[in-house]
CSV table of N, CA and C in Angstrom, one decimal:
chain,number,residue,atom,x,y,z
A,61,MET,N,0.9,-1.2,0.0
A,61,MET,CA,0.0,0.0,0.0
A,61,MET,C,0.9,1.2,0.0
A,62,ASP,N,0.6,2.2,-0.9
A,62,ASP,CA,1.5,3.4,-0.9
A,62,ASP,C,1.0,4.3,0.2
A,63,ARG,N,1.9,5.4,0.4
A,63,ARG,CA,1.7,6.3,1.6
A,63,ARG,C,0.3,7.0,1.5
A,64,SER,N,0.0,7.5,0.3
A,64,SER,CA,-1.3,8.3,0.3
A,64,SER,C,-2.5,7.4,0.5
A,65,THR,N,-2.4,6.2,0.0
A,65,THR,CA,-3.6,5.2,0.2
A,65,THR,C,-3.7,4.9,1.7
A,66,LEU,N,-2.5,4.6,2.3
A,66,LEU,CA,-2.5,4.3,3.7
A,66,LEU,C,-3.1,5.5,4.5
A,67,ALA,N,-2.7,6.7,4.2
A,67,ALA,CA,-3.2,7.9,4.9
A,67,ALA,C,-4.7,7.9,4.8
A,68,ARG,N,-5.3,7.7,3.6
A,68,ARG,CA,-6.7,7.8,3.5
A,68,ARG,C,-7.4,6.6,4.3
A,69,ARG,N,-6.8,5.5,4.2
A,69,ARG,CA,-7.3,4.3,5.0
A,69,ARG,C,-7.4,4.6,6.5
A,70,ILE,N,-6.3,5.2,7.0
A,70,ILE,CA,-6.2,5.5,8.4
A,70,ILE,C,-7.3,6.5,8.8
A,71,VAL,N,-7.5,7.5,8.0
A,71,VAL,CA,-8.5,8.5,8.2
A,71,VAL,C,-9.9,7.8,8.2
A,72,ASP,N,-10.1,7.0,7.2
A,72,ASP,CA,-11.4,6.3,7.0
A,72,ASP,C,-11.8,5.4,8.2
A,73,VAL,N,-10.8,4.7,8.7
A,73,VAL,CA,-11.0,3.7,9.8
A,73,VAL,C,-10.9,4.3,11.2
A,74,ALA,N,-10.0,5.3,11.4
A,74,ALA,CA,-9.7,5.7,12.7
A,74,ALA,C,-10.0,7.1,13.1
A,75,GLN,N,-10.3,8.0,12.2
A,75,GLN,CA,-10.6,9.4,12.5
A,75,GLN,C,-12.0,9.6,13.0
A,76,LEU,N,-12.1,10.2,14.2
A,76,LEU,CA,-13.4,10.4,14.8
A,76,LEU,C,-13.6,11.9,15.0
A,77,THR,N,-14.8,12.4,15.0
A,77,THR,CA,-15.0,13.8,15.3
A,77,THR,C,-16.0,13.9,16.5
A,78,GLY,N,-15.8,15.0,17.3
A,78,GLY,CA,-16.6,15.2,18.5
A,78,GLY,C,-15.7,15.9,19.5
A,79,THR,N,-15.9,15.7,20.8
A,79,THR,CA,-15.1,16.4,21.8
A,79,THR,C,-14.4,15.2,22.6
A,80,PHE,N,-13.1,15.3,22.6
A,80,PHE,CA,-12.3,14.2,23.2
A,80,PHE,C,-11.2,14.9,24.1
A,81,THR,N,-11.1,14.3,25.3
A,81,THR,CA,-10.0,14.6,26.2
A,81,THR,C,-8.8,13.7,25.9
A,82,LEU,N,-7.7,14.3,25.6
A,82,LEU,CA,-6.5,13.5,25.3
A,82,LEU,C,-5.7,13.2,26.6
A,83,ARG,N,-4.8,12.2,26.5
A,83,ARG,CA,-3.9,11.9,27.6
A,83,ARG,C,-3.2,13.1,28.2
A,84,SER,N,-2.9,14.0,27.4
A,84,SER,CA,-2.2,15.2,27.8
A,84,SER,C,-3.1,16.2,28.6
A,85,GLY,N,-4.4,15.9,28.5
A,85,GLY,CA,-5.3,16.8,29.2
A,85,GLY,C,-5.9,17.8,28.2
A,86,LEU,N,-5.3,17.9,27.0
A,86,LEU,CA,-5.9,18.8,26.0
A,86,LEU,C,-7.2,18.3,25.5
A,87,THR,N,-8.0,19.1,24.9
A,87,THR,CA,-9.3,18.7,24.3
A,87,THR,C,-9.1,18.9,22.8
A,88,ALA,N,-9.7,17.9,22.1
A,88,ALA,CA,-9.6,17.9,20.6
A,88,ALA,C,-11.0,17.6,20.0
A,89,ASP,N,-11.2,18.2,18.8
A,89,ASP,CA,-12.4,17.9,18.1
A,89,ASP,C,-12.2,16.8,17.1
A,90,THR,N,-11.0,16.4,16.9
A,90,THR,CA,-10.7,15.3,16.0
A,90,THR,C,-9.8,14.3,16.8
A,91,TYR,N,-10.1,13.0,16.7
A,91,TYR,CA,-9.4,12.0,17.5
A,91,TYR,C,-9.1,10.8,16.5
A,92,PHE,N,-7.9,10.3,16.7
A,92,PHE,CA,-7.5,9.1,15.9
A,92,PHE,C,-7.5,7.9,16.9
A,93,ASP,N,-8.5,7.1,16.7
A,93,ASP,CA,-8.7,5.9,17.5
A,93,ASP,C,-7.7,4.8,17.0
A,94,LYS,N,-6.5,4.9,17.6
A,94,LYS,CA,-5.4,4.1,17.1
A,94,LYS,C,-5.7,2.6,17.1
A,95,TYR,N,-6.6,2.2,18.0
A,95,TYR,CA,-6.9,0.7,18.1
A,95,TYR,C,-7.6,0.2,16.8
A,96,GLN,N,-8.2,1.2,16.1
A,96,GLN,CA,-8.9,0.8,14.9
A,96,GLN,C,-7.9,0.4,13.8
A,97,PHE,N,-6.8,1.2,13.7
A,97,PHE,CA,-5.8,0.8,12.7
A,97,PHE,C,-4.8,-0.3,13.2
A,98,GLU,N,-4.6,-0.4,14.5
A,98,GLU,CA,-3.7,-1.4,15.1
A,98,GLU,C,-4.4,-2.8,15.0
A,99,ALA,N,-5.7,-2.8,15.1
A,99,ALA,CA,-6.4,-4.1,15.1
A,99,ALA,C,-6.7,-4.6,13.7
A,100,GLU,N,-6.4,-3.8,12.7
A,100,GLU,CA,-6.7,-4.3,11.3
A,100,GLU,C,-5.4,-4.8,10.7
A,101,PRO,N,-5.3,-6.1,10.5
A,101,PRO,CA,-4.0,-6.6,10.0
A,101,PRO,C,-3.4,-6.0,8.8
A,102,SER,N,-4.3,-5.7,7.8
A,102,SER,CA,-3.7,-5.1,6.6
A,102,SER,C,-3.2,-3.7,6.8
A,103,LEU,N,-3.8,-2.9,7.7
A,103,LEU,CA,-3.3,-1.6,8.0
A,103,LEU,C,-2.1,-1.7,8.8
A,104,LEU,N,-2.1,-2.5,9.8
A,104,LEU,CA,-0.9,-2.7,10.7
A,104,LEU,C,0.3,-3.1,9.8
A,105,ALA,N,0.1,-4.0,8.9
A,105,ALA,CA,1.2,-4.5,8.0
A,105,ALA,C,1.7,-3.3,7.1
A,106,ALA,N,0.8,-2.6,6.6
A,106,ALA,CA,1.2,-1.4,5.7
A,106,ALA,C,1.9,-0.4,6.5
A,107,ILE,N,1.5,-0.1,7.8
A,107,ILE,CA,2.2,0.8,8.6
A,107,ILE,C,3.6,0.4,8.9
A,108,ALA,N,3.7,-0.9,9.2
A,108,ALA,CA,5.1,-1.5,9.5
A,108,ALA,C,6.0,-1.4,8.2
A,109,ASP,N,5.4,-1.7,7.1
A,109,ASP,CA,6.2,-1.6,5.8
A,109,ASP,C,6.8,-0.2,5.6
A,110,LEU,N,5.9,0.8,5.8
A,110,LEU,CA,6.4,2.2,5.6
A,110,LEU,C,7.2,2.7,6.7
A,111,MET,N,7.0,2.3,8.0
A,111,MET,CA,7.8,2.8,9.1
A,111,MET,C,9.1,2.1,9.2
A,112,ALA,N,9.3,0.9,8.6
A,112,ALA,CA,10.5,0.2,8.7
A,112,ALA,C,11.7,1.0,8.1
A,113,ASP,N,11.4,1.8,7.0
A,113,ASP,CA,12.4,2.6,6.4
A,113,ASP,C,12.9,3.8,7.3
A,114,ARG,N,12.1,4.1,8.3
A,114,ARG,CA,12.4,5.2,9.1
A,114,ARG,C,13.3,4.8,10.4
A,115,ILE,N,13.4,3.5,10.6
A,115,ILE,CA,14.2,3.1,11.7
A,115,ILE,C,15.7,3.4,11.5
A,116,PRO,N,16.3,4.1,12.4
A,116,PRO,CA,17.7,4.4,12.2
A,116,PRO,C,18.5,3.2,12.0
A,117,PRO,N,19.5,3.2,11.1
A,117,PRO,CA,20.2,2.0,10.8
A,117,PRO,C,21.0,1.4,11.9
A,118,ASP,N,21.4,2.2,13.0
A,118,ASP,CA,22.1,1.6,14.1
A,118,ASP,C,21.2,1.1,15.2
A,119,THR,N,19.9,1.0,15.0
A,119,THR,CA,19.0,0.5,16.0
A,119,THR,C,19.3,-1.0,16.2
A,120,GLU,N,19.4,-1.3,17.5
A,120,GLU,CA,19.6,-2.8,17.9
A,120,GLU,C,18.3,-3.4,18.5
A,121,ILE,N,17.5,-2.5,19.1
A,121,ILE,CA,16.3,-3.0,19.7
A,121,ILE,C,15.2,-2.0,19.6
A,122,LEU,N,14.0,-2.4,19.3
A,122,LEU,CA,12.8,-1.6,19.3
A,122,LEU,C,12.1,-1.6,20.6
A,123,ALA,N,11.6,-0.5,21.1
A,123,ALA,CA,10.9,-0.4,22.4
A,123,ALA,C,9.5,0.0,22.2
A,124,GLY,N,8.5,-0.9,22.3
A,124,GLY,CA,7.1,-0.6,22.2
A,124,GLY,C,6.5,-0.1,23.5
A,125,LEU,N,5.9,1.1,23.5
A,125,LEU,CA,5.4,1.6,24.8
A,125,LEU,C,4.0,1.1,25.0
A,126,GLU,N,3.7,0.8,26.3
A,126,GLU,CA,2.4,0.3,26.7
A,126,GLU,C,1.4,1.4,26.4
A,127,LEU,N,0.3,1.1,25.8
A,127,LEU,CA,-0.2,-0.1,25.2
A,127,LEU,C,-0.2,0.0,23.7
A,128,GLY,N,-0.4,1.2,23.2
A,128,GLY,CA,-0.5,1.3,21.7
A,128,GLY,C,0.8,1.1,21.0
A,129,GLY,N,1.9,1.4,21.6
A,129,GLY,CA,3.2,1.1,20.9
A,129,GLY,C,3.6,-0.3,20.7
A,130,VAL,N,3.0,-1.2,21.5
A,130,VAL,CA,3.3,-2.6,21.5
A,130,VAL,C,3.0,-3.3,20.1
A,131,PRO,N,1.7,-3.1,19.6
A,131,PRO,CA,1.5,-3.8,18.3
A,131,PRO,C,2.3,-3.2,17.2
A,132,ILE,N,2.5,-1.9,17.2
A,132,ILE,CA,3.4,-1.3,16.2
A,132,ILE,C,4.8,-1.8,16.2
A,133,ALA,N,5.4,-1.9,17.4
A,133,ALA,CA,6.7,-2.4,17.6
A,133,ALA,C,6.8,-3.8,17.2
A,134,THR,N,5.8,-4.6,17.6
A,134,THR,CA,5.8,-6.0,17.2
A,134,THR,C,5.7,-6.2,15.7
A,135,ALA,N,4.9,-5.5,15.0
A,135,ALA,CA,4.8,-5.5,13.6
A,135,ALA,C,6.1,-5.1,12.9
A,136,LEU,N,6.8,-4.1,13.5
A,136,LEU,CA,8.1,-3.7,12.9
A,136,LEU,C,9.1,-4.7,13.2
A,137,SER,N,9.1,-5.4,14.3
A,137,SER,CA,10.0,-6.5,14.6
A,137,SER,C,9.8,-7.6,13.6
A,138,LEU,N,8.6,-8.0,13.4
A,138,LEU,CA,8.4,-9.0,12.4
A,138,LEU,C,8.8,-8.6,11.0
A,139,ARG,N,8.7,-7.4,10.7
A,139,ARG,CA,9.0,-6.9,9.3
A,139,ARG,C,10.6,-6.8,9.2
A,140,THR,N,11.3,-6.4,10.3
A,140,THR,CA,12.7,-6.1,10.2
A,140,THR,C,13.6,-7.1,10.7
A,141,GLY,N,13.1,-8.0,11.6
A,141,GLY,CA,13.9,-8.9,12.3
A,141,GLY,C,14.6,-8.4,13.6
A,142,LEU,N,14.4,-7.1,13.9
A,142,LEU,CA,14.9,-6.5,15.1
A,142,LEU,C,14.2,-7.0,16.3
A,143,PRO,N,14.9,-7.3,17.4
A,143,PRO,CA,14.2,-7.7,18.6
A,143,PRO,C,13.4,-6.5,19.2
A,144,VAL,N,12.5,-6.8,20.1
A,144,VAL,CA,11.6,-5.8,20.7
A,144,VAL,C,11.5,-6.0,22.2
A,145,VAL,N,11.4,-4.9,22.9
A,145,VAL,CA,11.1,-4.9,24.3
A,145,VAL,C,9.7,-4.2,24.5
A,146,PHE,N,9.0,-4.6,25.5
A,146,PHE,CA,7.7,-4.0,25.8
A,146,PHE,C,7.9,-3.2,27.0
A,147,VAL,N,7.6,-1.9,26.9
A,147,VAL,CA,7.9,-1.0,28.0
A,147,VAL,C,6.6,-0.6,28.8
A,148,ARG,N,6.6,-0.9,30.1
A,148,ARG,CA,5.5,-0.6,30.9
A,148,ARG,C,5.6,0.9,31.4
A,149,LYS,N,4.4,1.4,31.8
A,149,LYS,CA,4.5,2.8,32.4
A,149,LYS,C,5.2,2.8,33.7
A,150,GLU,N,5.1,1.6,34.4
A,150,GLU,CA,5.8,1.5,35.6
A,150,GLU,C,6.1,0.0,35.8
A,151,ALA,N,7.2,-0.4,36.4
A,151,ALA,CA,7.5,-1.8,36.6
A,151,ALA,C,6.4,-2.5,37.5
A,152,LYS,N,6.1,-3.7,37.1
A,152,LYS,CA,5.1,-4.4,37.8
A,152,LYS,C,5.8,-4.8,39.2
A,153,ALA,N,4.9,-5.1,40.2
A,153,ALA,CA,5.4,-5.4,41.5
A,153,ALA,C,5.5,-6.9,41.7
A,154,TYR,N,5.4,-7.7,40.7
A,154,TYR,CA,5.5,-9.2,40.9
A,154,TYR,C,6.2,-9.8,39.7
A,155,GLY,N,6.5,-11.1,39.8
A,155,GLY,CA,7.2,-11.8,38.7
A,155,GLY,C,8.6,-11.2,38.5
A,156,THR,N,8.9,-10.8,37.3
A,156,THR,CA,10.2,-10.3,37.0
A,156,THR,C,10.4,-8.8,37.5
A,157,ALA,N,9.3,-8.2,37.8
A,157,ALA,CA,9.3,-6.8,38.3
A,157,ALA,C,10.1,-5.9,37.3
A,158,LYS,N,10.0,-6.1,36.0
A,158,LYS,CA,10.7,-5.3,35.1
A,158,LYS,C,9.8,-4.2,34.5
A,159,LEU,N,10.5,-3.1,34.1
A,159,LEU,CA,9.9,-2.0,33.4
A,159,LEU,C,9.9,-2.3,31.9
A,160,ALA,N,11.0,-2.9,31.4
A,160,ALA,CA,11.1,-3.3,30.0
A,160,ALA,C,11.2,-4.8,29.9
A,161,GLU,N,10.2,-5.4,29.3
A,161,GLU,CA,10.1,-6.9,29.2
A,161,GLU,C,10.7,-7.3,27.9
A,162,GLY,N,11.6,-8.2,27.9
A,162,GLY,CA,12.3,-8.8,26.7
A,162,GLY,C,13.8,-8.8,26.9
A,163,PRO,N,14.5,-8.7,25.8
A,163,PRO,CA,16.0,-8.8,25.9
A,163,PRO,C,16.6,-7.6,26.7
A,164,SER,N,17.8,-7.7,27.2
A,164,SER,CA,18.5,-6.7,27.9
A,164,SER,C,18.7,-5.5,26.9
A,165,ILE,N,18.5,-4.3,27.5
A,165,ILE,CA,18.7,-3.1,26.7
A,165,ILE,C,19.9,-2.3,27.1
A,166,GLU,N,20.6,-2.8,28.2
A,166,GLU,CA,21.8,-2.1,28.7
A,166,GLU,C,22.8,-2.0,27.6
A,167,GLY,N,23.3,-0.8,27.3
A,167,GLY,CA,24.3,-0.5,26.3
A,167,GLY,C,23.8,-0.6,24.9
A,168,LYS,N,22.6,-0.9,24.7
A,168,LYS,CA,22.0,-1.1,23.3
A,168,LYS,C,21.4,0.2,22.8
A,169,ARG,N,21.5,0.3,21.4
A,169,ARG,CA,20.8,1.4,20.7
A,169,ARG,C,19.3,1.0,20.6
A,170,VAL,N,18.5,1.8,21.2
A,170,VAL,CA,17.0,1.5,21.3
A,170,VAL,C,16.3,2.6,20.6
A,171,THR,N,15.3,2.2,19.7
A,171,THR,CA,14.4,3.2,19.1
A,171,THR,C,13.0,3.0,19.7
A,172,VAL,N,12.5,4.0,20.3
A,172,VAL,CA,11.2,4.0,20.9
A,172,VAL,C,10.1,4.1,19.9
A,173,VAL,N,9.1,3.2,20.0
A,173,VAL,CA,8.0,3.2,19.1
A,173,VAL,C,6.6,3.5,19.8
A,174,GLU,N,5.9,4.4,19.3
A,174,GLU,CA,4.6,4.8,19.8
A,174,GLU,C,3.6,4.9,18.7
A,175,ASP,N,2.3,5.0,19.1
A,175,ASP,CA,1.3,5.1,18.0
A,175,ASP,C,1.0,6.5,17.7
A,176,VAL,N,0.4,7.2,18.6
A,176,VAL,CA,0.0,8.6,18.4
A,176,VAL,C,0.7,9.5,19.5
A,177,ILE,N,1.3,10.6,19.1
A,177,ILE,CA,1.9,11.5,20.0
A,177,ILE,C,1.3,12.9,19.9
A,178,THR,N,0.8,13.3,21.1
A,178,THR,CA,0.3,14.7,21.2
A,178,THR,C,1.4,15.6,21.7
A,179,THR,N,1.6,15.6,23.0
A,179,THR,CA,2.7,16.3,23.6
A,179,THR,C,4.0,15.5,23.8
A,180,GLY,N,3.8,14.2,23.8
A,180,GLY,CA,4.9,13.2,24.0
A,180,GLY,C,5.2,13.0,25.5
A,181,GLY,N,4.3,13.4,26.4
A,181,GLY,CA,4.6,13.2,27.8
A,181,GLY,C,5.0,11.8,28.3
A,182,GLN,N,4.3,10.8,27.8
A,182,GLN,CA,4.7,9.5,28.2
A,182,GLN,C,5.9,9.0,27.5
A,183,VAL,N,6.2,9.5,26.3
A,183,VAL,CA,7.4,9.1,25.6
A,183,VAL,C,8.6,9.7,26.3
A,184,VAL,N,8.5,10.9,26.8
A,184,VAL,CA,9.6,11.5,27.6
A,184,VAL,C,9.9,10.7,28.8
A,185,LEU,N,8.8,10.4,29.6
A,185,LEU,CA,9.0,9.6,30.8
A,185,LEU,C,9.6,8.2,30.5
A,186,SER,N,9.1,7.5,29.5
A,186,SER,CA,9.6,6.2,29.2
A,186,SER,C,11.0,6.2,28.7
A,187,THR,N,11.3,7.3,27.9
A,187,THR,CA,12.7,7.4,27.3
A,187,THR,C,13.7,7.6,28.5
A,188,GLN,N,13.3,8.5,29.4
A,188,GLN,CA,14.2,8.7,30.6
A,188,GLN,C,14.4,7.4,31.4
A,189,ASP,N,13.3,6.6,31.5
A,189,ASP,CA,13.4,5.4,32.2
A,189,ASP,C,14.3,4.4,31.5
A,190,LEU,N,14.2,4.3,30.2
A,190,LEU,CA,15.0,3.4,29.4
A,190,LEU,C,16.5,3.8,29.5
A,191,ARG,N,16.7,5.1,29.5
A,191,ARG,CA,18.1,5.6,29.6
A,191,ARG,C,18.7,5.3,31.0
A,192,GLU,N,17.8,5.4,32.0
A,192,GLU,CA,18.3,5.0,33.4
A,192,GLU,C,18.6,3.5,33.5
A,193,LEU,N,18.0,2.7,32.6
A,193,LEU,CA,18.3,1.3,32.6
A,193,LEU,C,19.5,1.0,31.6
A,194,GLY,N,20.1,2.0,31.1
A,194,GLY,CA,21.3,1.8,30.3
A,194,GLY,C,21.2,1.8,28.8
A,195,ALA,N,20.0,2.1,28.3
A,195,ALA,CA,19.7,2.1,26.9
A,195,ALA,C,20.2,3.4,26.3
A,196,LYS,N,20.6,3.3,25.1
A,196,LYS,CA,21.0,4.5,24.3
A,196,LYS,C,19.8,4.8,23.4
A,197,VAL,N,19.0,5.8,23.8
A,197,VAL,CA,17.8,6.2,23.0
A,197,VAL,C,18.1,7.5,22.3
A,198,ASP,N,18.1,7.4,20.9
A,198,ASP,CA,18.3,8.6,20.1
A,198,ASP,C,17.2,8.9,19.2
A,199,ALA,N,16.2,8.0,19.1
A,199,ALA,CA,15.1,8.2,18.1
A,199,ALA,C,13.8,7.7,18.6
A,200,VAL,N,12.7,8.4,18.2
A,200,VAL,CA,11.3,8.0,18.5
A,200,VAL,C,10.6,8.0,17.2
A,201,LEU,N,9.9,6.8,17.0
A,201,LEU,CA,9.1,6.6,15.8
A,201,LEU,C,7.6,6.7,16.3
A,202,CYS,N,6.7,7.2,15.5
A,202,CYS,CA,5.3,7.1,15.8
A,202,CYS,C,4.5,7.1,14.5
A,203,VAL,N,3.3,6.6,14.6
A,203,VAL,CA,2.4,6.6,13.4
A,203,VAL,C,1.9,8.0,13.1
A,204,ILE,N,1.4,8.7,14.2
A,204,ILE,CA,0.8,10.0,14.0
A,204,ILE,C,1.3,11.0,15.0
A,205,ASP,N,1.8,12.1,14.5
A,205,ASP,CA,2.1,13.3,15.3
A,205,ASP,C,0.9,14.2,15.2
A,206,ARG,N,0.3,14.4,16.4
A,206,ARG,CA,-0.9,15.3,16.4
A,206,ARG,C,-0.5,16.8,16.3
A,207,GLU,N,0.8,17.1,16.2
A,207,GLU,CA,1.3,18.5,16.1
A,207,GLU,C,0.9,19.4,17.2
A,208,GLN,N,1.0,18.9,18.4
A,208,GLN,CA,0.6,19.7,19.6
A,208,GLN,C,1.7,19.8,20.6
A,209,GLY,N,2.9,19.9,20.1
A,209,GLY,CA,4.0,20.0,21.1
A,209,GLY,C,5.0,18.8,21.2
A,210,GLY,N,4.6,17.7,20.6
A,210,GLY,CA,5.4,16.5,20.7
A,210,GLY,C,6.8,16.7,20.0
A,211,ALA,N,6.8,17.3,18.8
A,211,ALA,CA,8.1,17.4,18.1
A,211,ALA,C,9.0,18.3,19.0
A,212,GLU,N,8.5,19.4,19.5
A,212,GLU,CA,9.3,20.2,20.4
A,212,GLU,C,9.9,19.5,21.6
A,213,ASN,N,9.0,18.7,22.2
A,213,ASN,CA,9.4,18.0,23.4
A,213,ASN,C,10.4,16.9,23.1
A,214,MET,N,10.3,16.3,21.9
A,214,MET,CA,11.3,15.3,21.4
A,214,MET,C,12.7,16.0,21.2
A,215,THR,N,12.7,17.2,20.7
A,215,THR,CA,13.9,18.0,20.5
A,215,THR,C,14.6,18.2,21.8
A,216,GLU,N,13.8,18.7,22.8
A,216,GLU,CA,14.3,18.9,24.2
A,216,GLU,C,14.9,17.6,24.8
A,217,LEU,N,14.3,16.5,24.4
A,217,LEU,CA,14.7,15.2,25.0
A,217,LEU,C,16.0,14.7,24.3
A,218,GLY,N,16.3,15.4,23.2
A,218,GLY,CA,17.5,15.0,22.5
A,218,GLY,C,17.4,13.8,21.6
A,219,VAL,N,16.2,13.6,21.0
A,219,VAL,CA,16.0,12.4,20.1
A,219,VAL,C,15.5,12.9,18.8
A,220,ASP,N,15.8,12.1,17.7
A,220,ASP,CA,15.2,12.3,16.4
A,220,ASP,C,13.8,11.9,16.5
A,221,PHE,N,12.9,12.8,16.0
A,221,PHE,CA,11.5,12.5,16.0
A,221,PHE,C,11.1,12.1,14.6
A,222,LEU,N,10.5,10.9,14.4
A,222,LEU,CA,10.3,10.3,13.1
A,222,LEU,C,8.8,9.8,13.0
A,223,PRO,N,7.9,10.8,12.8
A,223,PRO,CA,6.5,10.4,12.6
A,223,PRO,C,6.3,9.9,11.2
A,224,LEU,N,5.4,8.9,11.1
A,224,LEU,CA,5.0,8.4,9.7
A,224,LEU,C,4.1,9.5,9.1
A,225,PHE,N,3.1,10.0,9.9
A,225,PHE,CA,2.2,11.0,9.4
A,225,PHE,C,2.1,12.1,10.4
A,226,THR,N,1.8,13.3,10.0
A,226,THR,CA,1.3,14.4,10.9
A,226,THR,C,-0.2,14.5,10.8
A,227,ARG,N,-0.8,15.1,11.7
A,227,ARG,CA,-2.2,15.3,11.7
A,227,ARG,C,-2.6,16.1,10.4
A,228,SER,N,-1.8,17.1,10.1
A,228,SER,CA,-2.0,17.9,8.9
A,228,SER,C,-2.1,17.1,7.6
A,229,GLU,N,-1.1,16.2,7.5
A,229,GLU,CA,-1.1,15.3,6.4
A,229,GLU,C,-2.4,14.4,6.3
A,230,LEU,N,-2.8,13.9,7.4
A,230,LEU,CA,-4.0,13.0,7.4
A,230,LEU,C,-5.2,13.8,7.1
A,231,GLU,N,-5.3,15.0,7.6
A,231,GLU,CA,-6.5,15.9,7.4
A,231,GLU,C,-6.6,16.3,5.9
A,232,ALA,N,-5.4,16.3,5.2
A,232,ALA,CA,-5.4,16.6,3.8
A,232,ALA,C,-5.6,15.4,2.9
A,233,ALA,N,-5.6,14.2,3.5
A,233,ALA,CA,-5.7,13.0,2.7
A,233,ALA,C,-7.0,12.8,2.1
């Protein structure tokens, strides 16, 4: 599926209108229900196909953020052969008690994967957590940048911000 067709499909399947409160606390009249494109195998595969080219070449591990980044990172892992870790918002208090489930990230080049970024608040927190665990995080991939401060916050975090689409691009699709 080419980029313009994928953009139209994402809009058709996942764009909702109304009044929505976002994780950031901001209110929006347009909302992208990420679970609609993540749960559709053909769309998820097409997203992974196009996002794979955006992964920095020195990436050793993909990090899918709980919850929406996990299916995207898994699809990218299947597409590229790169291992993936699943990053919780906080370490669980039982079992392995890990924040990042999967292979060791210590000393590894890790690219963070998220679905939709508004301000990037959770990405900032998770990236800081991954760095504290010894990961070298220099890039963040996402499917949609809502263009509400995420790019600026990624710059402050010191990472390359690599959205597949911006909200403006999808609205023009």
